[in-house]
Amino acid sequence: SLPASKLASGCRSAAAPLPLTRRKRTRMNHDISVGGRFACTAARVFDGERTLADHAVVVEKGVVSAIVPRRSLPDGVPLWHEPDSTILPGLIDTHVHFMRWQGPLFLAHGVTTVRDVGNSLEWILARRREWKQNLWPRILCVGPVLDGAKPYHTIVSRRCTDADDAVAAVRETAAAGVDGIKLYVGLKPEWLTPMAREGHAAGCRVS
């Protein structure tokens, strides 16, 4: 199942609109996930493997619960229809340095999850906590980039001066609750194995 509060629909084409019968078109916005059941239809539905015609995406309590033939929908299910579009799973941008103003633009282009790969630790954790209250994609984050004594990107990096300092940086960043650890080019090669070991011990992926 997939979160549906920011379901993406796009990819306009010249396909003929699908006729709607017996069901009232409803207005959908980012607050619809608070409860209830509804369905979305379009000229096409792409489920990640196949492109389906005349199908509906069923949403229950803010989560995509099924993709079914439109004719199988029970009468009375609220329906949102986009006649010349394709409904597809939300896109994921895996390399972002997130800023607040970017959130609505990501959603407008179908990106519903971002992976922030370098930011102030406290700042990005706060943004991750509040993404559901904003028109933003879901945020995964690594906190600051862990770099050597002369960081390449000073604004989004944590400086590490020796092997012990580098391992401590991994330990402390992981303990803050990040989704992963990012190591960068200024680190000495002999530091990488103990840093990766520390990250894995904390349950984090290390890149």
Short mmCIF file of C-alpha atoms in Angstrom, two decimals, residues 18-190:
data_model
loop_
_atom_site.label_atom_id
_atom_site.label_comp_id
_atom_site.label_asym_id
_atom_site.label_seq_id
_atom_site.Cartn_x
_atom_site.Cartn_y
_atom_site.Cartn_z
CA LEU A 18 -13.34 8.25 -20.48
CA PRO A 19 -17.11 8.65 -20.03
CA LEU A 20 -18.36 8.79 -16.46
CA THR A 21 -21.75 7.39 -15.55
CA ARG A 22 -23.67 7.11 -12.28
CA ARG A 23 -20.96 8.70 -10.20
CA LYS A 24 -20.46 12.25 -9.12
CA ARG A 25 -17.11 13.89 -9.74
CA THR A 26 -15.59 15.07 -6.46
CA ARG A 27 -12.98 17.67 -5.65
CA MET A 28 -9.70 16.28 -4.29
CA ASN A 29 -7.11 18.20 -2.30
CA HIS A 30 -4.24 17.46 0.06
CA ASP A 31 -6.57 17.19 3.07
CA ILE A 32 -8.60 14.27 1.72
CA SER A 33 -6.43 11.73 3.55
CA VAL A 34 -8.13 12.47 6.88
CA GLY A 35 -10.52 9.59 6.29
CA GLY A 36 -13.09 7.94 4.09
CA ARG A 37 -12.89 6.04 0.84
CA PHE A 38 -12.67 7.38 -2.71
CA ALA A 39 -11.30 6.38 -6.11
CA CYS A 40 -9.22 8.09 -8.79
CA THR A 41 -9.45 7.31 -12.49
CA ALA A 42 -7.68 8.57 -15.60
CA ALA A 43 -7.14 7.52 -19.19
CA ARG A 44 -4.38 5.25 -17.93
CA VAL A 45 -3.07 3.86 -14.64
CA PHE A 46 0.60 2.83 -14.44
CA ASP A 47 1.21 0.50 -11.49
CA GLY A 48 5.00 0.40 -11.78
CA GLU A 49 4.99 -2.54 -14.20
CA ARG A 50 1.97 -2.22 -16.50
CA THR A 51 -0.15 0.50 -18.06
CA LEU A 52 -3.83 -0.25 -17.45
CA ALA A 53 -6.82 1.25 -19.21
CA ASP A 54 -10.22 1.81 -17.60
CA HIS A 55 -8.96 1.14 -14.07
CA ALA A 56 -9.40 2.95 -10.77
CA VAL A 57 -7.04 3.59 -7.86
CA VAL A 58 -8.92 3.02 -4.60
CA VAL A 59 -7.88 5.06 -1.56
CA GLU A 60 -8.98 4.23 1.99
CA LYS A 61 -8.00 6.32 5.01
CA GLY A 62 -5.26 8.05 3.06
CA VAL A 63 -3.64 4.86 1.72
CA VAL A 64 -3.84 3.33 -1.76
CA SER A 65 -5.54 0.01 -1.07
CA ALA A 66 -6.21 -1.39 -4.56
CA ILE A 67 -6.10 -0.89 -8.32
CA VAL A 68 -9.25 -2.39 -9.83
CA PRO A 69 -11.25 -2.30 -13.08
CA ARG A 70 -13.44 0.79 -12.97
CA ARG A 71 -16.60 -1.23 -13.63
CA SER A 72 -16.04 -3.11 -10.35
CA LEU A 73 -16.33 0.03 -8.18
CA PRO A 74 -19.46 -0.02 -6.00
CA ASP A 75 -22.05 2.68 -6.62
CA GLY A 76 -21.65 5.69 -4.38
CA VAL A 77 -17.86 5.64 -4.13
CA PRO A 78 -16.69 9.26 -4.57
CA LEU A 79 -14.69 9.53 -7.79
CA TRP A 80 -12.00 11.92 -8.99
CA HIS A 81 -11.43 11.70 -12.75
CA GLU A 82 -8.66 13.16 -14.92
CA PRO A 83 -9.66 12.42 -18.53
CA ASP A 84 -6.38 12.94 -20.42
CA SER A 85 -3.86 11.85 -17.81
CA THR A 86 -1.91 8.92 -16.41
CA ILE A 87 -1.99 8.07 -12.72
CA LEU A 88 1.37 6.71 -11.61
CA PRO A 89 3.23 5.98 -8.37
CA GLY A 90 4.89 9.00 -6.80
CA LEU A 91 8.43 9.67 -8.01
CA ILE A 92 11.43 9.61 -5.63
CA ASP A 93 14.29 12.11 -5.92
CA THR A 94 17.31 10.49 -4.28
CA HIS A 95 19.67 13.50 -4.32
CA VAL A 96 18.26 16.67 -2.76
CA HIS A 97 19.42 19.44 -0.44
CA PHE A 98 15.94 20.34 0.71
CA MET A 99 14.66 23.87 1.21
CA ARG A 100 11.12 24.80 2.21
CA TRP A 101 10.24 26.53 -1.06
CA GLN A 102 11.00 23.36 -3.02
CA GLY A 103 8.24 21.29 -1.41
CA PRO A 104 5.22 22.38 -3.52
CA LEU A 105 7.33 22.24 -6.70
CA PHE A 106 8.33 18.64 -6.04
CA LEU A 107 4.67 17.69 -5.60
CA ALA A 108 3.62 19.60 -8.72
CA HIS A 109 6.06 17.46 -10.71
CA GLY A 110 4.95 14.17 -9.17
CA VAL A 111 7.80 13.75 -6.65
CA THR A 112 6.29 12.46 -3.40
CA THR A 113 9.49 11.38 -1.59
CA VAL A 114 12.92 13.04 -1.44
CA ARG A 115 16.21 11.85 0.03
CA ASP A 116 18.10 14.78 1.50
CA VAL A 117 21.82 14.07 1.23
CA GLY A 118 23.28 16.98 3.17
CA ASN A 119 21.81 19.61 5.47
CA SER A 120 22.00 21.00 8.98
CA LEU A 121 21.17 18.05 11.25
CA GLU A 122 18.68 19.78 13.53
CA TRP A 123 17.07 21.70 10.66
CA ILE A 124 16.43 18.74 8.36
CA LEU A 125 15.16 16.53 11.21
CA ALA A 126 12.64 19.27 12.06
CA ARG A 127 11.53 19.45 8.42
CA ARG A 128 11.18 15.65 8.33
CA ARG A 129 8.92 15.74 11.38
CA GLU A 130 6.60 18.35 9.89
CA TRP A 131 6.31 17.24 6.25
CA LYS A 132 2.78 15.88 6.73
CA GLN A 133 1.56 19.32 7.79
CA ASN A 134 2.88 20.96 4.61
CA LEU A 135 2.56 20.64 0.86
CA TRP A 136 5.88 18.78 0.80
CA PRO A 137 7.04 15.33 -0.21
CA ARG A 138 8.01 12.79 2.42
CA ILE A 139 11.59 13.45 3.56
CA LEU A 140 14.36 10.92 4.21
CA CYS A 141 17.62 12.44 5.43
CA VAL A 142 21.25 11.77 6.32
CA GLY A 143 21.94 14.95 8.27
CA PRO A 144 25.28 16.59 7.48
CA VAL A 145 27.82 15.26 5.02
CA LEU A 146 30.69 13.72 7.02
CA ASP A 147 33.88 15.06 5.49
CA GLY A 148 37.54 15.50 6.29
CA ALA A 149 39.48 18.32 7.93
CA LYS A 150 38.79 20.68 5.01
CA PRO A 151 35.14 20.04 4.03
CA TYR A 152 34.27 20.52 0.39
CA HIS A 153 30.76 21.85 1.16
CA THR A 154 31.18 23.71 4.43
CA ILE A 155 27.52 24.72 4.90
CA VAL A 156 26.16 21.16 4.89
CA SER A 157 29.19 19.25 6.25
CA ARG A 158 30.54 18.07 9.57
CA ARG A 159 34.33 18.34 9.82
CA CYS A 160 36.23 15.26 10.98
CA THR A 161 39.85 15.69 12.04
CA ASP A 162 40.98 12.12 12.74
CA ALA A 163 39.69 8.54 12.79
CA ASP A 164 38.25 8.74 16.31
CA ASP A 165 36.51 12.01 15.49
CA ALA A 166 35.09 10.50 12.30
CA VAL A 167 33.69 7.44 14.10
CA ALA A 168 32.17 9.70 16.76
CA ALA A 169 30.55 11.78 14.03
CA VAL A 170 28.90 8.66 12.62
CA ARG A 171 27.75 7.55 16.08
CA GLU A 172 26.27 10.92 17.00
CA THR A 173 24.60 11.48 13.63
CA ALA A 174 23.02 8.03 13.74
CA ALA A 175 21.84 8.56 17.31
CA ALA A 176 19.98 11.69 16.21
CA GLY A 177 17.67 9.48 14.15
CA VAL A 178 18.74 9.97 10.54
CA ASP A 179 17.80 7.55 7.77
CA GLY A 180 21.38 6.99 6.61
CA ILE A 181 24.98 8.21 6.80
CA LYS A 182 26.82 9.99 3.99
CA LEU A 183 30.63 9.94 3.83
CA TYR A 184 32.45 12.38 1.59
CA VAL A 185 35.61 12.84 -0.43
CA GLY A 186 37.82 14.52 2.20
CA LEU A 187 37.84 11.52 4.53
CA LYS A 188 41.02 9.48 4.65
CA PRO A 189 40.64 6.00 3.15
CA GLU A 190 41.71 4.26 6.37
#
